[in-house]
Amino acid sequence: LSYLRSIDAMNEGLLTEGTSQLRENLRLRIGALQKAGLREHFEEMQLHRMEIYQYRRQRERCSIVFQAAIGYIHYVEKDGSITEGQRDRLKQSRYNIEMIYIQDRNVIDDLGGDGIGLNCPNCGAPISGVGAKRCAYCDSLIVEFNIKTWNFSSVKEV
């Protein structure tokens, strides 16, 4: 809903969550509307139902696509005149909303000592790398460091 609110207000800053790709797509959509002299409105939005539509798992990336049924008043204006939709008519639509997480060890390795400290839970010695399975000093087993942050990556009307 914050994606649609951002389009309505022509303000990317209203998008509360999302990947840089989603933010760029929003910026481009708002830019295209501005260039064409259009204002797209989404009013009285109500999320009716959301279901898991698809789940994909790849090597270091997983995605869940949710399908949402949303009701709203939708219209497009140009110079104060409505060119599409109606101000007094409710529209029902479906959106595919994709959330992803990307687990990339290289991102953490590239940080070096800038913000992540990995130490052996047994002896406190520094861990040689993110993928290390054993401490190089005391040979204790190490639980692999795992970063999984889910984030919205796309919103598409279907």
Coordinates of N, CA, C and O in Angstrom, one line a residue:
L1 N 0.8 -1.2 0.0 CA 0.0 0.0 0.0 C 0.9 1.3 0.0 O 0.5 2.3 -0.6
S2 N 2.0 1.2 0.7 CA 2.9 2.4 0.7 C 3.4 2.7 -0.7 O 3.7 3.8 -1.1
Y3 N 3.6 1.6 -1.6 CA 4.0 1.8 -2.9 C 3.0 2.7 -3.7 O 3.3 3.6 -4.4
L4 N 1.7 2.3 -3.6 CA 0.6 3.0 -4.2 C 0.4 4.4 -3.6 O 0.2 5.4 -4.4
R5 N 0.6 4.5 -2.3 CA 0.5 5.9 -1.7 C 1.6 6.8 -2.3 O 1.4 8.0 -2.4
S6 N 2.8 6.2 -2.5 CA 3.9 7.0 -3.0 C 3.6 7.5 -4.4 O 3.9 8.7 -4.8
I7 N 2.9 6.7 -5.2 CA 2.6 7.1 -6.6 C 1.5 8.2 -6.5 O 1.6 9.2 -7.2
D8 N 0.5 8.0 -5.6 CA -0.5 9.0 -5.4 C 0.0 10.4 -5.0 O -0.4 11.4 -5.5
A9 N 1.0 10.4 -4.1 CA 1.5 11.6 -3.6 C 2.7 12.1 -4.4 O 3.2 13.2 -4.2
M10 N 3.1 11.3 -5.4 CA 4.3 11.6 -6.3 C 5.5 11.9 -5.4 O 6.3 12.8 -5.6
N11 N 5.7 11.0 -4.4 CA 6.7 11.1 -3.4 C 7.3 9.8 -3.0 O 6.7 9.0 -2.3
E12 N 8.5 9.5 -3.5 CA 9.2 8.2 -3.3 C 9.5 8.0 -1.8 O 9.6 6.8 -1.4
G13 N 9.6 9.0 -1.1 CA 9.9 8.9 0.3 C 8.8 8.2 1.2 O 9.1 7.8 2.3
L14 N 7.6 8.1 0.6 CA 6.5 7.4 1.3 C 6.7 5.9 1.3 O 5.9 5.2 2.0
L15 N 7.5 5.3 0.4 CA 7.7 3.9 0.4 C 8.5 3.5 1.6 O 9.6 3.9 1.9
T16 N 7.8 2.7 2.5 CA 8.4 2.3 3.8 C 9.4 1.2 3.7 O 10.3 1.2 4.6
E17 N 9.3 0.3 2.8 CA 10.2 -0.8 2.7 C 10.5 -1.1 1.2 O 9.7 -0.7 0.4
G18 N 11.6 -1.7 0.9 CA 11.9 -2.1 -0.4 C 13.3 -2.1 -0.8 O 14.1 -1.4 -0.2
T19 N 13.7 -2.9 -1.8 CA 15.0 -3.0 -2.3 C 15.3 -1.7 -3.1 O 14.4 -1.0 -3.5
S20 N 16.6 -1.5 -3.4 CA 17.0 -0.4 -4.3 C 16.3 -0.5 -5.7 O 16.0 0.5 -6.3
Q21 N 16.1 -1.7 -6.1 CA 15.5 -2.0 -7.4 C 14.0 -1.5 -7.4 O 13.5 -0.8 -8.3
L22 N 13.3 -1.8 -6.3 CA 11.9 -1.4 -6.2 C 11.8 0.2 -6.1 O 11.0 0.8 -6.8
R23 N 12.7 0.8 -5.4 CA 12.8 2.2 -5.2 C 13.1 2.9 -6.6 O 12.5 3.9 -6.9
E24 N 14.0 2.3 -7.3 CA 14.3 2.8 -8.7 C 13.1 2.7 -9.6 O 12.8 3.6 -10.4
N25 N 12.4 1.6 -9.6 CA 11.2 1.4 -10.4 C 10.1 2.5 -10.0 O 9.5 3.0 -10.9
L26 N 10.0 2.7 -8.7 CA 9.0 3.7 -8.3 C 9.5 5.1 -8.8 O 8.6 5.9 -9.3
R27 N 10.7 5.4 -8.7 CA 11.3 6.7 -9.1 C 11.0 6.9 -10.6 O 10.6 8.0 -11.0
L28 N 11.2 5.8 -11.4 CA 11.0 5.9 -12.8 C 9.5 6.1 -13.2 O 9.2 6.9 -14.1
R29 N 8.6 5.4 -12.4 CA 7.2 5.6 -12.7 C 6.7 7.0 -12.3 O 6.0 7.6 -13.1
I30 N 7.2 7.5 -11.2 CA 6.8 8.9 -10.8 C 7.4 9.9 -11.9 O 6.7 10.8 -12.3
G31 N 8.6 9.6 -12.3 CA 9.2 10.5 -13.3 C 8.4 10.5 -14.6 O 8.3 11.5 -15.2
A32 N 8.0 9.3 -15.0 CA 7.2 9.2 -16.3 C 5.9 9.9 -16.2 O 5.5 10.6 -17.1
L33 N 5.2 9.8 -15.0 CA 4.0 10.5 -14.8 C 4.2 12.1 -14.8 O 3.4 12.8 -15.5
Q34 N 5.3 12.5 -14.2 CA 5.6 13.9 -14.2 C 5.9 14.5 -15.6 O 5.4 15.5 -16.0
K35 N 6.6 13.7 -16.3 CA 7.0 14.1 -17.7 C 5.8 14.2 -18.6 O 5.7 15.1 -19.4
A36 N 4.8 13.3 -18.4 CA 3.6 13.3 -19.2 C 2.6 14.3 -18.6 O 1.5 14.5 -19.2
G37 N 2.9 14.9 -17.5 CA 1.9 15.9 -16.9 C 0.7 15.2 -16.3 O -0.4 15.8 -16.2
L38 N 0.9 14.0 -15.8 CA -0.2 13.2 -15.2 C -0.1 13.1 -13.7 O 1.0 13.1 -13.2
R39 N -1.2 12.9 -13.1 CA -1.3 12.5 -11.6 C -2.1 11.3 -11.5 O -3.3 11.2 -12.0
E40 N -1.6 10.2 -10.9 CA -2.3 9.0 -10.8 C -2.7 8.9 -9.3 O -1.9 9.1 -8.4
H41 N -4.0 8.6 -9.1 CA -4.6 8.7 -7.7 C -5.0 7.3 -7.3 O -5.7 6.5 -8.1
F42 N -4.7 6.9 -6.1 CA -5.2 5.7 -5.4 C -5.8 6.2 -4.1 O -5.1 6.6 -3.2
E43 N -7.1 6.1 -3.9 CA -7.8 6.6 -2.7 C -8.6 5.4 -2.1 O -9.0 4.5 -2.8
E44 N -8.9 5.6 -0.8 CA -9.7 4.6 -0.1 C -9.2 3.2 -0.3 O -10.0 2.3 -0.5
M45 N -7.9 3.0 -0.2 CA -7.3 1.7 -0.4 C -7.7 0.7 0.7 O -7.6 1.1 1.9
Q46 N -8.0 -0.5 0.3 CA -8.3 -1.6 1.3 C -7.7 -2.9 0.8 O -8.1 -3.3 -0.3
L47 N -6.9 -3.5 1.6 CA -6.4 -4.8 1.3 C -7.4 -5.9 1.7 O -7.7 -6.0 2.9
H48 N -7.9 -6.6 0.7 CA -8.9 -7.6 1.0 C -8.4 -8.9 1.4 O -8.8 -9.6 2.3
R49 N -7.4 -9.4 0.6 CA -6.9 -10.7 0.8 C -5.5 -10.8 0.2 O -5.2 -10.2 -0.8
M50 N -4.7 -11.6 0.9 CA -3.3 -11.8 0.4 C -3.0 -13.3 0.6 O -3.2 -13.9 1.7
E51 N -2.4 -13.9 -0.4 CA -2.0 -15.3 -0.4 C -0.7 -15.5 -1.0 O -0.2 -14.7 -1.8
I52 N 0.0 -16.5 -0.6 CA 1.3 -16.9 -1.2 C 1.0 -17.5 -2.6 O 0.2 -18.4 -2.7
Y53 N 1.5 -16.9 -3.6 CA 1.3 -17.3 -4.9 C 2.4 -18.2 -5.5 O 2.1 -19.1 -6.2
Q54 N 3.6 -17.9 -5.1 CA 4.8 -18.6 -5.6 C 5.9 -18.6 -4.6 O 6.1 -17.5 -4.0
Y55 N 6.7 -19.6 -4.6 CA 7.9 -19.6 -3.8 C 9.0 -20.2 -4.6 O 8.9 -21.3 -5.3
R56 N 10.2 -19.5 -4.7 CA 11.3 -19.9 -5.5 C 12.5 -19.9 -4.7 O 12.8 -18.9 -4.0
R57 N 13.3 -21.0 -4.8 CA 14.6 -21.0 -4.0 C 15.7 -21.3 -5.0 O 15.6 -22.3 -5.7
Q58 N 16.7 -20.5 -5.0 CA 17.8 -20.7 -5.8 C 19.0 -20.7 -4.9 O 18.9 -20.7 -3.7
R59 N 20.2 -20.8 -5.4 CA 21.4 -21.0 -4.6 C 21.5 -20.1 -3.4 O 21.6 -20.5 -2.3
E60 N 21.6 -18.8 -3.7 CA 21.7 -17.8 -2.6 C 20.6 -16.7 -2.7 O 20.8 -15.6 -2.1
R61 N 19.5 -17.1 -3.2 CA 18.4 -16.2 -3.3 C 17.1 -16.9 -3.2 O 16.9 -17.9 -3.9
C62 N 16.2 -16.5 -2.4 CA 14.9 -17.0 -2.3 C 13.9 -15.9 -2.5 O 14.1 -14.8 -2.2
S63 N 12.7 -16.3 -3.1 CA 11.7 -15.2 -3.3 C 10.3 -15.8 -3.0 O 10.1 -17.0 -3.3
I64 N 9.5 -15.0 -2.4 CA 8.1 -15.4 -2.2 C 7.3 -14.3 -2.9 O 7.5 -13.1 -2.7
V65 N 6.3 -14.8 -3.8 CA 5.5 -13.8 -4.4 C 4.1 -14.0 -3.8 O 3.5 -15.1 -3.7
F66 N 3.6 -12.9 -3.2 CA 2.3 -12.8 -2.7 C 1.3 -12.2 -3.7 O 1.7 -11.3 -4.5
Q67 N 0.1 -12.7 -3.7 CA -0.9 -12.1 -4.6 C -1.9 -11.4 -3.7 O -2.5 -12.1 -2.8
A68 N -2.1 -10.1 -3.9 CA -3.0 -9.4 -3.0 C -4.2 -8.8 -3.8 O -4.0 -8.3 -4.9
A69 N -5.4 -8.9 -3.2 CA -6.6 -8.3 -3.8 C -6.8 -7.0 -3.1 O -6.9 -7.0 -1.8
I70 N -6.8 -5.9 -3.8 CA -6.9 -4.6 -3.3 C -8.1 -3.9 -3.9 O -8.2 -3.9 -5.1
G71 N -8.8 -3.2 -3.1 CA -9.9 -2.4 -3.6 C -9.5 -0.9 -3.4 O -8.9 -0.5 -2.3
Y72 N -9.8 0.0 -4.3 CA -9.5 1.4 -4.2 C -10.3 2.2 -5.3 O -10.8 1.6 -6.2
I73 N -10.2 3.5 -5.1 CA -10.7 4.4 -6.2 C -9.5 4.8 -6.9 O -8.5 5.2 -6.3
H74 N -9.5 4.6 -8.2 CA -8.3 4.8 -9.1 C -8.7 5.7 -10.2 O -9.7 5.4 -10.9
Y75 N -8.0 6.8 -10.4 CA -8.2 7.6 -11.6 C -6.9 8.4 -11.9 O -6.0 8.5 -11.1
V76 N -6.8 8.8 -13.1 CA -5.6 9.5 -13.6 C -6.1 10.9 -14.1 O -7.1 11.0 -14.8
E77 N -5.4 11.9 -13.7 CA -5.7 13.3 -14.1 C -4.6 13.9 -14.9 O -3.5 13.7 -14.8
K78 N -5.1 14.8 -15.9 CA -4.2 15.6 -16.6 C -4.8 17.0 -16.7 O -5.9 17.1 -17.2
D79 N -4.1 18.0 -16.2 CA -4.6 19.4 -16.2 C -6.0 19.5 -15.5 O -6.8 20.2 -16.0
G80 N -6.2 18.7 -14.5 CA -7.5 18.8 -13.7 C -8.6 18.0 -14.3 O -9.6 17.9 -13.7
S81 N -8.4 17.4 -15.5 CA -9.4 16.5 -16.1 C -9.1 15.1 -15.9 O -7.9 14.7 -16.1
I82 N -10.1 14.2 -15.7 CA -9.8 12.8 -15.5 C -9.7 12.2 -16.9 O -10.6 12.3 -17.8
T83 N -8.6 11.5 -17.1 CA -8.3 10.8 -18.4 C -8.5 9.3 -18.3 O -8.7 8.7 -19.4
E84 N -8.6 8.8 -17.1 CA -8.7 7.4 -16.9 C -9.4 7.1 -15.6 O -9.0 7.8 -14.6
G85 N -10.3 6.1 -15.5 CA -10.9 5.8 -14.2 C -12.0 6.8 -13.8 O -12.4 7.7 -14.6
Q86 N -12.5 6.6 -12.5 CA -13.5 7.5 -12.0 C -13.3 7.8 -10.6 O -12.8 6.9 -9.8
R87 N -13.7 9.0 -10.2 CA -13.5 9.4 -8.7 C -14.5 8.8 -7.8 O -14.3 8.7 -6.6
D88 N -15.6 8.3 -8.3 CA -16.7 7.8 -7.5 C -16.9 6.3 -7.7 O -18.0 5.8 -7.3
R89 N -16.0 5.6 -8.3 CA -16.2 4.2 -8.6 C -15.1 3.4 -8.0 O -13.9 3.6 -8.3
L90 N -15.4 2.4 -7.2 CA -14.4 1.5 -6.6 C -13.9 0.5 -7.6 O -14.7 0.0 -8.4
K91 N -12.6 0.3 -7.6 CA -12.0 -0.7 -8.5 C -11.4 -1.8 -7.7 O -10.8 -1.6 -6.6
Q92 N -11.5 -3.0 -8.2 CA -10.8 -4.2 -7.6 C -9.7 -4.6 -8.5 O -9.8 -4.6 -9.7
S93 N -8.5 -4.9 -7.9 CA -7.4 -5.3 -8.7 C -6.5 -6.3 -7.9 O -6.6 -6.4 -6.7
R94 N -5.7 -7.0 -8.6 CA -4.8 -7.9 -8.0 C -3.3 -7.5 -8.3 O -3.0 -7.0 -9.4
Y95 N -2.5 -7.6 -7.3 CA -1.1 -7.3 -7.4 C -0.2 -8.5 -7.0 O -0.5 -9.1 -6.0
N96 N 0.8 -8.7 -7.7 CA 1.9 -9.6 -7.3 C 3.0 -8.8 -6.6 O 3.5 -7.9 -7.2
I97 N 3.2 -9.2 -5.4 CA 4.2 -8.5 -4.6 C 5.3 -9.5 -4.2 O 5.1 -10.5 -3.5
E98 N 6.5 -9.2 -4.7 CA 7.6 -10.2 -4.5 C 8.5 -9.7 -3.4 O 8.9 -8.5 -3.3
M99 N 8.8 -10.6 -2.5 CA 9.8 -10.4 -1.4 C 11.0 -11.3 -1.7 O 10.8 -12.5 -2.0
I100 N 12.2 -10.8 -1.5 CA 13.4 -11.7 -1.7 C 14.3 -11.6 -0.5 O 14.2 -10.6 0.3
Y101 N 15.1 -12.6 -0.3 CA 16.3 -12.4 0.5 C 17.5 -12.9 -0.3 O 17.4 -13.9 -1.1
I102 N 18.6 -12.2 -0.2 CA 19.8 -12.6 -0.9 C 20.8 -12.8 0.2 O 21.1 -12.0 1.0
Q103 N 21.4 -14.0 0.2 CA 22.5 -14.3 1.1 C 23.8 -14.4 0.3 O 24.0 -15.3 -0.5
D104 N 24.6 -13.4 0.5 CA 25.9 -13.3 -0.2 C 27.0 -13.2 0.7 O 27.2 -12.1 1.3
R105 N 27.8 -14.2 0.9 CA 29.0 -14.2 1.7 C 30.0 -13.1 1.3 O 30.6 -12.5 2.2
N106 N 30.1 -12.8 0.0 CA 31.0 -11.9 -0.4 C 30.8 -10.5 0.1 O 31.7 -9.7 0.4
V107 N 29.5 -10.2 0.3 CA 29.1 -8.8 0.9 C 29.8 -8.7 2.3 O 30.3 -7.7 2.6
I108 N 29.7 -9.7 3.1 CA 30.2 -9.7 4.4 C 31.7 -9.7 4.4 O 32.4 -9.0 5.1
D109 N 32.3 -10.6 3.5 CA 33.8 -10.7 3.4 C 34.3 -9.3 3.0 O 35.4 -8.9 3.4
D110 N 33.6 -8.6 2.1 CA 34.1 -7.3 1.6 C 34.1 -6.3 2.7 O 34.9 -5.3 2.6
L111 N 33.3 -6.4 3.7 CA 33.3 -5.5 4.8 C 34.6 -5.5 5.6 O 34.9 -4.5 6.3
G112 N 35.3 -6.6 5.6 CA 36.5 -6.7 6.4 C 36.2 -6.5 7.9 O 35.3 -7.1 8.5
G113 N 36.8 -5.5 8.5 CA 36.6 -5.2 9.9 C 35.6 -4.1 10.1 O 35.6 -3.5 11.2
D114 N 34.9 -3.7 9.1 CA 34.1 -2.5 9.2 C 32.7 -2.9 9.7 O 31.7 -2.8 8.9
G115 N 32.5 -3.2 10.9 CA 31.2 -3.4 11.5 C 30.8 -4.8 11.8 O 29.8 -4.9 12.5
I116 N 31.5 -5.8 11.4 CA 31.1 -7.1 11.8 C 32.3 -7.8 12.4 O 33.4 -7.9 11.8
G117 N 32.2 -8.2 13.6 CA 33.3 -8.9 14.3 C 32.9 -10.4 14.5 O 31.8 -10.6 15.1
L118 N 33.6 -11.3 14.1 CA 33.3 -12.7 14.2 C 34.4 -13.3 15.1 O 35.6 -13.3 14.8
N119 N 33.9 -13.9 16.3 CA 34.8 -14.5 17.2 C 34.3 -15.9 17.6 O 33.1 -16.1 17.6
C120 N 35.3 -16.7 18.0 CA 34.9 -18.1 18.4 C 34.1 -17.9 19.7 O 34.6 -17.2 20.7
P121 N 33.0 -18.6 19.9 CA 32.2 -18.5 21.1 C 32.9 -19.3 22.3 O 32.6 -19.0 23.4
N122 N 33.9 -20.1 22.0 CA 34.6 -20.9 23.0 C 35.8 -20.2 23.5 O 35.9 -19.9 24.7
C123 N 36.7 -19.8 22.6 CA 38.0 -19.2 23.1 C 38.1 -17.7 22.8 O 39.0 -17.0 23.3
G124 N 37.2 -17.1 22.0 CA 37.2 -15.7 21.7 C 38.1 -15.3 20.6 O 38.3 -14.1 20.2
A125 N 38.8 -16.3 20.0 CA 39.8 -16.0 18.9 C 39.0 -15.5 17.6 O 37.8 -15.9 17.4
P126 N 39.6 -14.6 16.8 CA 38.9 -14.2 15.6 C 38.7 -15.4 14.6 O 39.5 -16.2 14.5
I127 N 37.5 -15.3 14.0 CA 37.2 -16.3 13.0 C 37.8 -15.9 11.7 O 37.7 -14.7 11.3
S128 N 38.4 -16.8 11.0 CA 39.1 -16.5 9.7 C 38.2 -16.0 8.6 O 38.6 -15.2 7.7
G129 N 37.0 -16.5 8.6 CA 36.0 -16.1 7.5 C 34.6 -16.5 7.8 O 34.4 -17.2 8.7
V130 N 33.7 -15.9 7.0 CA 32.3 -16.2 7.3 C 31.9 -17.7 7.1 O 31.1 -18.2 7.9
G131 N 32.5 -18.4 6.2 CA 32.2 -19.8 6.0 C 33.0 -20.7 6.9 O 32.8 -21.9 6.7
A132 N 33.8 -20.3 7.8 CA 34.6 -21.2 8.6 C 33.7 -22.1 9.5 O 32.7 -21.7 10.0
K133 N 34.0 -23.4 9.5 CA 33.3 -24.4 10.3 C 33.9 -24.7 11.6 O 33.3 -25.2 12.5
R134 N 35.2 -24.4 11.7 CA 35.9 -24.7 13.0 C 36.9 -23.5 13.3 O 37.4 -22.9 12.4
C135 N 37.1 -23.3 14.6 CA 38.0 -22.3 15.1 C 39.4 -22.8 14.7 O 39.8 -23.9 15.0
A136 N 40.2 -21.9 14.2 CA 41.6 -22.3 13.8 C 42.5 -22.5 15.1 O 43.6 -23.1 15.0
Y137 N 42.1 -21.9 16.2 CA 42.9 -22.0 17.5 C 42.5 -23.1 18.4 O 43.4 -23.9 18.9
C138 N 41.2 -23.3 18.7 CA 40.8 -24.3 19.6 C 40.0 -25.5 19.0 O 39.6 -26.4 19.7
D139 N 39.8 -25.4 17.7 CA 39.1 -26.5 16.9 C 37.7 -26.7 17.3 O 37.1 -27.7 17.0
S140 N 37.0 -25.7 17.9 CA 35.6 -25.8 18.3 C 34.8 -25.6 17.0 O 35.2 -24.9 16.1
L141 N 33.6 -26.3 17.0 CA 32.7 -26.1 15.9 C 32.1 -24.7 15.9 O 31.8 -24.1 16.9
I142 N 32.0 -24.1 14.7 CA 31.4 -22.8 14.6 C 30.1 -22.9 13.8 O 30.1 -23.5 12.7
V143 N 29.1 -22.2 14.3 CA 27.8 -22.1 13.6 C 28.0 -21.0 12.5 O 28.4 -19.9 12.8
E144 N 27.7 -21.4 11.3 CA 27.9 -20.5 10.2 C 27.1 -19.2 10.3 O 25.9 -19.2 10.7
F145 N 27.7 -18.1 10.1 CA 27.1 -16.8 10.1 C 26.1 -16.7 8.9 O 26.4 -17.0 7.8
N146 N 24.8 -16.3 9.2 CA 23.8 -16.4 8.2 C 23.0 -15.1 8.2 O 22.4 -14.7 9.1
I147 N 23.1 -14.4 7.0 CA 22.3 -13.2 6.9 C 21.2 -13.5 5.9 O 21.4 -13.8 4.8
K148 N 20.0 -13.3 6.4 CA 18.8 -13.4 5.6 C 17.8 -12.3 5.9 O 17.2 -12.3 6.9
T149 N 17.8 -11.3 5.1 CA 16.9 -10.1 5.3 C 15.9 -10.1 4.2 O 16.3 -9.9 3.0
W150 N 14.7 -10.3 4.5 CA 13.6 -10.2 3.5 C 13.3 -8.8 3.2 O 13.3 -7.9 4.1
N151 N 13.0 -8.5 1.9 CA 12.7 -7.2 1.5 C 11.8 -7.2 0.2 O 11.9 -8.1 -0.5
F152 N 11.0 -6.2 0.1 CA 10.1 -6.1 -1.1 C 11.0 -5.8 -2.3 O 11.8 -4.9 -2.3
S153 N 10.8 -6.5 -3.4 CA 11.6 -6.2 -4.6 C 10.7 -5.8 -5.8 O 11.3 -5.2 -6.7
S154 N 9.5 -6.1 -5.8 CA 8.6 -5.7 -7.0 C 7.2 -5.7 -6.6 O 6.7 -6.5 -5.7
V155 N 6.4 -4.8 -7.2 CA 5.0 -4.7 -7.0 C 4.4 -4.5 -8.4 O 4.8 -3.6 -9.2
K156 N 3.6 -5.5 -8.9 CA 3.0 -5.4 -10.2 C 1.5 -5.8 -10.2 O 1.2 -6.8 -9.7
E157 N 0.8 -4.9 -10.9 CA -0.6 -5.2 -11.1 C -0.8 -6.4 -12.1 O -0.1 -6.4 -13.1
V158 N -1.7 -7.3 -11.8 CA -1.9 -8.4 -12.7 C -3.3 -8.4 -13.2 O -4.2 -7.9 -12.6

